[in-house]
PDB file of C-alpha atoms in Angstrom:
ATOM      1  CA  ASP A   1     159.527 114.131 224.602  1.00 65.00           C
ATOM      2  CA  GLY A   2     162.041 114.523 227.410  1.00 74.00           C
ATOM      3  CA  GLY A   3     165.432 115.943 226.629  1.00 94.00           C
ATOM      4  CA  ILE A   4     167.996 118.675 227.075  1.00 97.00           C
ATOM      5  CA  THR A   5     167.806 121.980 225.241  1.00 97.00           C
ATOM      6  CA  GLN A   6     170.884 124.115 224.735  1.00 98.00           C
ATOM      7  CA  SER A   7     170.807 127.607 223.306  1.00 96.00           C
ATOM      8  CA  PRO A   8     171.999 129.326 221.316  1.00 97.00           C
ATOM      9  CA  LYS A   9     173.432 126.876 218.784  1.00 96.00           C
ATOM     10  CA  TYR A  10     176.087 129.414 217.751  1.00 97.00           C
ATOM     11  CA  LEU A  11     177.509 132.243 219.853  1.00 95.00           C
ATOM     12  CA  PHE A  12     180.095 134.871 219.100  1.00 93.00           C
ATOM     13  CA  ARG A  13     182.037 136.620 221.833  1.00 90.00           C
ATOM     14  CA  LYS A  14     184.085 139.757 221.616  1.00 90.00           C
ATOM     15  CA  GLU A  15     187.274 140.159 223.594  1.00 85.00           C
ATOM     16  CA  GLY A  16     186.568 141.068 227.226  1.00 86.00           C
ATOM     17  CA  GLN A  17     182.913 140.117 227.042  1.00 92.00           C
ATOM     18  CA  ASN A  18     181.027 137.690 229.265  1.00 95.00           C
ATOM     19  CA  VAL A  19     178.532 135.374 227.579  1.00 96.00           C
ATOM     20  CA  THR A  20     175.997 132.929 229.009  1.00 97.00           C
ATOM     21  CA  LEU A  21     175.056 129.554 227.544  1.00 98.00           C
ATOM     22  CA  SER A  22     171.651 128.165 228.405  1.00 98.00           C
ATOM     23  CA  CYS A  23     170.866 124.552 229.344  1.00 98.00           C
ATOM     24  CA  GLU A  24     167.378 123.302 230.255  1.00 98.00           C
ATOM     25  CA  GLN A  25     166.280 119.697 230.892  1.00 97.00           C
ATOM     26  CA  ASN A  26     162.853 118.128 231.415  1.00 96.00           C
ATOM     27  CA  LEU A  27     164.107 114.651 232.317  1.00 95.00           C
ATOM     28  CA  ASN A  28     163.767 115.240 236.068  1.00 94.00           C
ATOM     29  CA  HIS A  29     167.458 114.387 236.478  1.00 94.00           C
ATOM     30  CA  ASP A  30     169.189 115.565 239.623  1.00 93.00           C
ATOM     31  CA  ALA A  31     172.682 115.936 238.160  1.00 94.00           C
ATOM     32  CA  MET A  32     173.757 118.299 235.400  1.00 96.00           C
ATOM     33  CA  TYR A  33     177.152 118.816 233.807  1.00 96.00           C
ATOM     34  CA  TRP A  34     179.028 121.137 231.471  1.00 98.00           C
ATOM     35  CA  TYR A  35     181.733 119.753 229.202  1.00 97.00           C
ATOM     36  CA  ARG A  36     184.020 121.459 226.730  1.00 97.00           C
ATOM     37  CA  GLN A  37     185.035 119.715 223.483  1.00 96.00           C
ATOM     38  CA  ASP A  38     188.094 120.723 221.450  1.00 94.00           C
ATOM     39  CA  PRO A  39     189.283 119.036 218.243  1.00 87.00           C
ATOM     40  CA  GLY A  40     191.430 115.986 218.942  1.00 81.00           C
ATOM     41  CA  GLN A  41     190.685 116.020 222.666  1.00 83.00           C
ATOM     42  CA  GLY A  42     188.207 114.191 224.810  1.00 85.00           C
ATOM     43  CA  LEU A  43     185.368 116.018 226.481  1.00 94.00           C
ATOM     44  CA  ARG A  44     186.600 117.857 229.587  1.00 95.00           C
ATOM     45  CA  LEU A  45     184.429 118.571 232.614  1.00 95.00           C
ATOM     46  CA  ILE A  46     183.956 122.247 233.496  1.00 97.00           C
ATOM     47  CA  TYR A  47     181.344 122.210 236.293  1.00 97.00           C
ATOM     48  CA  TYR A  48     178.752 119.849 237.657  1.00 95.00           C
ATOM     49  CA  SER A  49     175.768 120.074 239.983  1.00 95.00           C
ATOM     50  CA  GLN A  50     173.982 117.281 241.823  1.00 92.00           C
ATOM     51  CA  ILE A  51     171.388 119.368 243.631  1.00 93.00           C
ATOM     52  CA  VAL A  52     169.764 122.770 243.399  1.00 95.00           C
ATOM     53  CA  ASN A  53     171.875 125.605 244.787  1.00 95.00           C
ATOM     54  CA  ASP A  54     175.003 123.462 244.866  1.00 94.00           C
ATOM     55  CA  PHE A  55     177.687 122.977 242.217  1.00 95.00           C
ATOM     56  CA  GLN A  56     181.297 121.847 242.061  1.00 94.00           C
ATOM     57  CA  LYS A  57     184.286 122.671 239.895  1.00 95.00           C
ATOM     58  CA  GLY A  58     185.377 120.124 237.357  1.00 94.00           C
ATOM     59  CA  ASP A  59     188.785 119.760 235.761  1.00 93.00           C
ATOM     60  CA  ILE A  60     188.884 123.050 233.838  1.00 96.00           C
ATOM     61  CA  ALA A  61     186.693 125.513 235.783  1.00 97.00           C
ATOM     62  CA  GLU A  62     188.951 128.576 235.528  1.00 96.00           C
ATOM     63  CA  GLY A  63     187.260 131.392 233.601  1.00 96.00           C
ATOM     64  CA  TYR A  64     183.789 129.857 233.900  1.00 97.00           C
ATOM     65  CA  SER A  65     180.908 130.240 236.337  1.00 98.00           C
ATOM     66  CA  VAL A  66     177.553 128.485 236.785  1.00 98.00           C
ATOM     67  CA  SER A  67     174.355 128.664 238.804  1.00 98.00           C
ATOM     68  CA  ARG A  68     171.688 126.106 239.709  1.00 98.00           C
ATOM     69  CA  GLU A  69     168.642 127.970 240.952  1.00 97.00           C
ATOM     70  CA  LYS A  70     166.179 125.453 239.480  1.00 97.00           C
ATOM     71  CA  LYS A  71     166.439 121.712 238.984  1.00 97.00           C
ATOM     72  CA  GLU A  72     165.733 122.110 235.285  1.00 97.00           C
ATOM     73  CA  SER A  73     168.296 124.805 234.514  1.00 98.00           C
ATOM     74  CA  PHE A  74     172.106 124.970 234.631  1.00 98.00           C
ATOM     75  CA  PRO A  75     173.446 128.020 232.742  1.00 98.00           C
ATOM     76  CA  LEU A  76     177.160 128.455 232.075  1.00 98.00           C
ATOM     77  CA  THR A  77     178.832 131.864 231.895  1.00 98.00           C
ATOM     78  CA  VAL A  78     182.089 132.171 230.001  1.00 96.00           C
ATOM     79  CA  THR A  79     183.866 135.120 231.540  1.00 95.00           C
ATOM     80  CA  SER A  80     186.549 137.390 230.135  1.00 91.00           C
ATOM     81  CA  ALA A  81     189.025 135.506 232.331  1.00 90.00           C
ATOM     82  CA  GLN A  82     188.747 132.487 230.020  1.00 90.00           C
ATOM     83  CA  LYS A  83     191.574 133.150 227.606  1.00 88.00           C
ATOM     84  CA  ASN A  84     190.773 130.513 225.018  1.00 91.00           C
ATOM     85  CA  PRO A  85     186.984 130.125 224.978  1.00 93.00           C
ATOM     86  CA  THR A  86     186.522 129.021 221.373  1.00 95.00           C
ATOM     87  CA  ALA A  87     185.139 125.486 221.637  1.00 96.00           C
ATOM     88  CA  PHE A  88     182.035 123.319 221.444  1.00 97.00           C
ATOM     89  CA  TYR A  89     180.176 123.300 224.774  1.00 98.00           C
ATOM     90  CA  LEU A  90     177.999 120.374 225.796  1.00 98.00           C
ATOM     91  CA  CYS A  91     175.504 120.210 228.628  1.00 98.00           C
ATOM     92  CA  ALA A  92     174.422 116.839 230.026  1.00 97.00           C
ATOM     93  CA  SER A  93     172.240 115.431 232.763  1.00 96.00           C
ATOM     94  CA  SER A  94     172.013 112.101 234.533  1.00 93.00           C
ATOM     95  CA  ASP A  95     170.367 110.091 237.234  1.00 85.00           C
ATOM     96  CA  ARG A  96     172.402 108.533 240.046  1.00 78.00           C
ATOM     97  CA  GLY A  97     174.614 105.741 238.715  1.00 74.00           C
ATOM     98  CA  TYR A  98     173.666 106.134 235.054  1.00 80.00           C
ATOM     99  CA  GLY A  99     175.240 107.573 231.945  1.00 83.00           C
ATOM    100  CA  TYR A 100     174.504 110.965 230.490  1.00 91.00           C
ATOM    101  CA  THR A 101     171.936 112.440 228.178  1.00 95.00           C
ATOM    102  CA  PHE A 102     173.502 115.271 226.179  1.00 97.00           C
ATOM    103  CA  GLY A 103     172.141 118.421 224.644  1.00 97.00           C
ATOM    104  CA  SER A 104     172.888 119.401 221.063  1.00 97.00           C
ATOM    105  CA  GLY A 105     175.714 121.768 222.007  1.00 97.00           C
ATOM    106  CA  THR A 106     176.673 125.426 221.619  1.00 97.00           C
ATOM    107  CA  ARG A 107     179.577 126.440 219.426  1.00 97.00           C
ATOM    108  CA  LEU A 108     181.298 129.506 220.869  1.00 96.00           C
ATOM    109  CA  THR A 109     183.667 131.581 218.751  1.00 94.00           C
ATOM    110  CA  VAL A 110     185.747 134.577 219.768  1.00 89.00           C
ATOM    111  CA  VAL A 111     185.641 137.392 217.203  1.00 86.00           C
TER     112      VAL A 111
ATOM    113  CA  GLU B   1     195.981 108.711 236.510  1.00 77.00           C
ATOM    114  CA  ASP B   2     192.584 107.719 235.145  1.00 82.00           C
ATOM    115  CA  GLN B   3     192.790 107.738 231.391  1.00 89.00           C
ATOM    116  CA  VAL B   4     190.876 106.599 228.318  1.00 93.00           C
ATOM    117  CA  THR B   5     192.615 106.101 224.962  1.00 95.00           C
ATOM    118  CA  GLN B   6     190.863 105.378 221.690  1.00 97.00           C
ATOM    119  CA  SER B   7     192.390 104.046 218.501  1.00 97.00           C
ATOM    120  CA  PRO B   8     192.614 104.621 215.681  1.00 97.00           C
ATOM    121  CA  GLU B   9     192.022 108.381 215.639  1.00 96.00           C
ATOM    122  CA  ALA B  10     190.418 108.089 212.227  1.00 97.00           C
ATOM    123  CA  LEU B  11     189.235 105.160 210.143  1.00 98.00           C
ATOM    124  CA  ARG B  12     188.110 105.067 206.538  1.00 98.00           C
ATOM    125  CA  LEU B  13     186.125 102.048 205.376  1.00 98.00           C
ATOM    126  CA  GLN B  14     184.417 100.988 202.218  1.00 98.00           C
ATOM    127  CA  GLU B  15     180.749 100.144 202.548  1.00 97.00           C
ATOM    128  CA  GLY B  16     180.498  96.537 203.745  1.00 97.00           C
ATOM    129  CA  GLU B  17     184.075  96.409 205.065  1.00 97.00           C
ATOM    130  CA  SER B  18     183.897  95.302 208.702  1.00 98.00           C
ATOM    131  CA  SER B  19     186.324  96.608 211.330  1.00 98.00           C
ATOM    132  CA  SER B  20     186.786  97.312 215.029  1.00 98.00           C
ATOM    133  CA  LEU B  21     187.432 100.390 217.138  1.00 98.00           C
ATOM    134  CA  ASN B  22     189.436 100.130 220.340  1.00 98.00           C
ATOM    135  CA  CYS B  23     189.010 101.818 223.710  1.00 98.00           C
ATOM    136  CA  SER B  24     191.618 101.133 226.396  1.00 96.00           C
ATOM    137  CA  TYR B  25     191.428 102.510 229.906  1.00 93.00           C
ATOM    138  CA  THR B  26     193.414 102.811 233.099  1.00 90.00           C
ATOM    139  CA  VAL B  27     191.037 103.261 235.992  1.00 82.00           C
ATOM    140  CA  SER B  28     190.926 101.485 239.303  1.00 78.00           C
ATOM    141  CA  GLY B  29     187.747  99.610 240.044  1.00 77.00           C
ATOM    142  CA  LEU B  30     185.948  99.794 236.709  1.00 79.00           C
ATOM    143  CA  ARG B  31     182.282 100.636 237.230  1.00 83.00           C
ATOM    144  CA  GLY B  32     181.253 100.284 233.624  1.00 89.00           C
ATOM    145  CA  LEU B  33     182.038 101.657 230.187  1.00 94.00           C
ATOM    146  CA  PHE B  34     179.887 103.760 227.874  1.00 95.00           C
ATOM    147  CA  TRP B  35     179.882 104.096 224.094  1.00 97.00           C
ATOM    148  CA  TYR B  36     178.427 107.140 222.357  1.00 97.00           C
ATOM    149  CA  ARG B  37     178.013 108.183 218.743  1.00 98.00           C
ATOM    150  CA  GLN B  38     178.508 111.844 217.805  1.00 97.00           C
ATOM    151  CA  ASP B  39     177.535 113.395 214.486  1.00 97.00           C
ATOM    152  CA  PRO B  40     179.223 116.650 213.397  1.00 94.00           C
ATOM    153  CA  GLY B  41     177.900 119.686 215.260  1.00 93.00           C
ATOM    154  CA  LYS B  42     175.675 117.599 217.541  1.00 95.00           C
ATOM    155  CA  GLY B  43     175.778 116.198 221.039  1.00 96.00           C
ATOM    156  CA  PRO B  44     176.818 112.591 221.716  1.00 97.00           C
ATOM    157  CA  GLU B  45     174.080 109.984 221.468  1.00 96.00           C
ATOM    158  CA  PHE B  46     174.116 107.006 223.829  1.00 95.00           C
ATOM    159  CA  LEU B  47     174.803 103.592 222.299  1.00 96.00           C
ATOM    160  CA  PHE B  48     175.789 101.057 224.972  1.00 94.00           C
ATOM    161  CA  THR B  49     176.711 100.527 228.604  1.00 94.00           C
ATOM    162  CA  LEU B  50     178.905  97.549 229.526  1.00 94.00           C
ATOM    163  CA  TYR B  51     179.374  96.653 233.180  1.00 90.00           C
ATOM    164  CA  SER B  52     181.620  93.609 233.423  1.00 90.00           C
ATOM    165  CA  ALA B  53     184.369  91.790 231.527  1.00 91.00           C
ATOM    166  CA  GLY B  54     182.941  89.361 228.996  1.00 94.00           C
ATOM    167  CA  GLU B  55     179.759  91.344 228.483  1.00 95.00           C
ATOM    168  CA  GLU B  56     178.593  92.020 224.914  1.00 97.00           C
ATOM    169  CA  LYS B  57     175.826  94.230 223.538  1.00 97.00           C
ATOM    170  CA  GLU B  58     174.531  94.634 220.003  1.00 97.00           C
ATOM    171  CA  LYS B  59     172.559  97.223 218.099  1.00 95.00           C
ATOM    172  CA  GLU B  60     172.034  96.831 214.370  1.00 95.00           C
ATOM    173  CA  ARG B  61     175.531  96.659 212.804  1.00 97.00           C
ATOM    174  CA  LEU B  62     177.344  97.520 216.057  1.00 98.00           C
ATOM    175  CA  LYS B  63     178.562  95.161 218.746  1.00 98.00           C
ATOM    176  CA  ALA B  64     180.409  96.299 221.867  1.00 98.00           C
ATOM    177  CA  THR B  65     182.568  93.997 223.966  1.00 97.00           C
ATOM    178  CA  LEU B  66     184.451  94.513 227.220  1.00 95.00           C
ATOM    179  CA  THR B  67     187.575  92.954 228.734  1.00 91.00           C
ATOM    180  CA  LYS B  68     189.401  93.895 231.928  1.00 87.00           C
ATOM    181  CA  LYS B  69     191.558  96.445 230.112  1.00 89.00           C
ATOM    182  CA  GLU B  70     189.744  97.481 226.952  1.00 95.00           C
ATOM    183  CA  SER B  71     186.564  97.583 224.967  1.00 97.00           C
ATOM    184  CA  PHE B  72     185.952  97.045 221.276  1.00 98.00           C
ATOM    185  CA  LEU B  73     183.226  98.404 219.066  1.00 98.00           C
ATOM    186  CA  HIS B  74     182.826  96.035 216.144  1.00 98.00           C
ATOM    187  CA  ILE B  75     181.133  97.363 213.025  1.00 98.00           C
ATOM    188  CA  THR B  76     179.816  94.690 210.688  1.00 98.00           C
ATOM    189  CA  ALA B  77     179.115  95.522 207.032  1.00 98.00           C
ATOM    190  CA  PRO B  78     178.996  99.276 207.686  1.00 97.00           C
ATOM    191  CA  LYS B  79     176.907 101.691 205.659  1.00 98.00           C
ATOM    192  CA  PRO B  80     177.627 105.375 204.895  1.00 97.00           C
ATOM    193  CA  GLU B  81     175.114 106.385 207.579  1.00 97.00           C
ATOM    194  CA  ASP B  82     177.405 104.819 210.187  1.00 98.00           C
ATOM    195  CA  SER B  83     179.896 107.626 209.531  1.00 98.00           C
ATOM    196  CA  ALA B  84     180.361 109.541 212.799  1.00 98.00           C
ATOM    197  CA  THR B  85     182.754 109.978 215.702  1.00 97.00           C
ATOM    198  CA  TYR B  86     182.506 107.195 218.259  1.00 98.00           C
ATOM    199  CA  LEU B  87     183.351 108.069 221.850  1.00 97.00           C
ATOM    200  CA  CYS B  88     183.942 105.809 224.788  1.00 96.00           C
ATOM    201  CA  ALA B  89     183.880 106.874 228.424  1.00 95.00           C
ATOM    202  CA  VAL B  90     184.449 105.346 231.829  1.00 93.00           C
ATOM    203  CA  PRO B  91     182.712 106.539 234.981  1.00 90.00           C
ATOM    204  CA  LEU B  92     184.368 107.665 238.148  1.00 86.00           C
ATOM    205  CA  ASP B  93     182.247 107.809 241.263  1.00 82.00           C
ATOM    206  CA  LEU B  94     181.043 111.301 242.046  1.00 74.00           C
ATOM    207  CA  ARG B  95     179.154 110.876 245.313  1.00 74.00           C
ATOM    208  CA  GLY B  96     176.870 108.287 243.749  1.00 76.00           C
ATOM    209  CA  TYR B  97     176.717 109.944 240.362  1.00 77.00           C
ATOM    210  CA  ASN B  98     179.060 109.325 237.451  1.00 80.00           C
ATOM    211  CA  LYS B  99     181.860 111.607 236.295  1.00 87.00           C
ATOM    212  CA  LEU B 100     182.519 110.366 232.772  1.00 92.00           C
ATOM    213  CA  ILE B 101     186.115 110.389 231.519  1.00 92.00           C
ATOM    214  CA  PHE B 102     186.063 110.451 227.717  1.00 94.00           C
ATOM    215  CA  GLY B 103     188.506 109.315 225.111  1.00 94.00           C
ATOM    216  CA  ALA B 104     189.256 111.623 222.174  1.00 95.00           C
ATOM    217  CA  GLY B 105     187.124 109.506 219.866  1.00 96.00           C
ATOM    218  CA  THR B 106     187.502 107.637 216.578  1.00 97.00           C
ATOM    219  CA  ARG B 107     186.281 109.428 213.443  1.00 97.00           C
ATOM    220  CA  LEU B 108     184.741 106.830 211.165  1.00 98.00           C
ATOM    221  CA  ALA B 109     184.079 107.521 207.495  1.00 98.00           C
ATOM    222  CA  VAL B 110     182.261 104.886 205.449  1.00 98.00           C
ATOM    223  CA  HIS B 111     182.348 105.393 201.697  1.00 97.00           C
ATOM    224  CA  PRO B 112     179.975 103.825 199.161  1.00 95.00           C
TER     225      PRO B 112
END
């Protein structure tokens, strides 16, 4: 079955550490997205990519970085510059003009 | 500013007690509206897309409607398994793709 796989499900980060969240899709979608979800807030767009080797900042890109070396993969790195990284991170993909298919999310906690 | 507001924030229903969730939006040139269901600790699951005012879509106990300024998700005779957070989103054009702007969601709890 086609879908989006995010890993790990849970991730713990120490102060000053960079961590990378994985996102893989086999839906053959061109566009991929990273959203952050905090309690009581709507999902906020971090980065998006519409084509391999190209990506754009979303609304809250500071402290995050991404790459898009393959159509199927869109990993997100949470850097030490992100001061409040504890959140639920969602990866999504879409075709042109359609809604999103989401992964199951990664919960990141700072310890 | 493009904005999506959902109400109420939380809703508690008895099994079989019908109700409606509201999603209001302020975007220019609406290109559609999406409803998703999200269970705790999981990613949102697609429910409906509505494209024009007056459109309605149904799935089991859920019916979504759209006007020029808001959308409603009607839940008829809900069951405990309908308990979840319901999210609505409107798309902004992103060079032919959609940038979804999400509301904060309505947490629905249905008790037996």
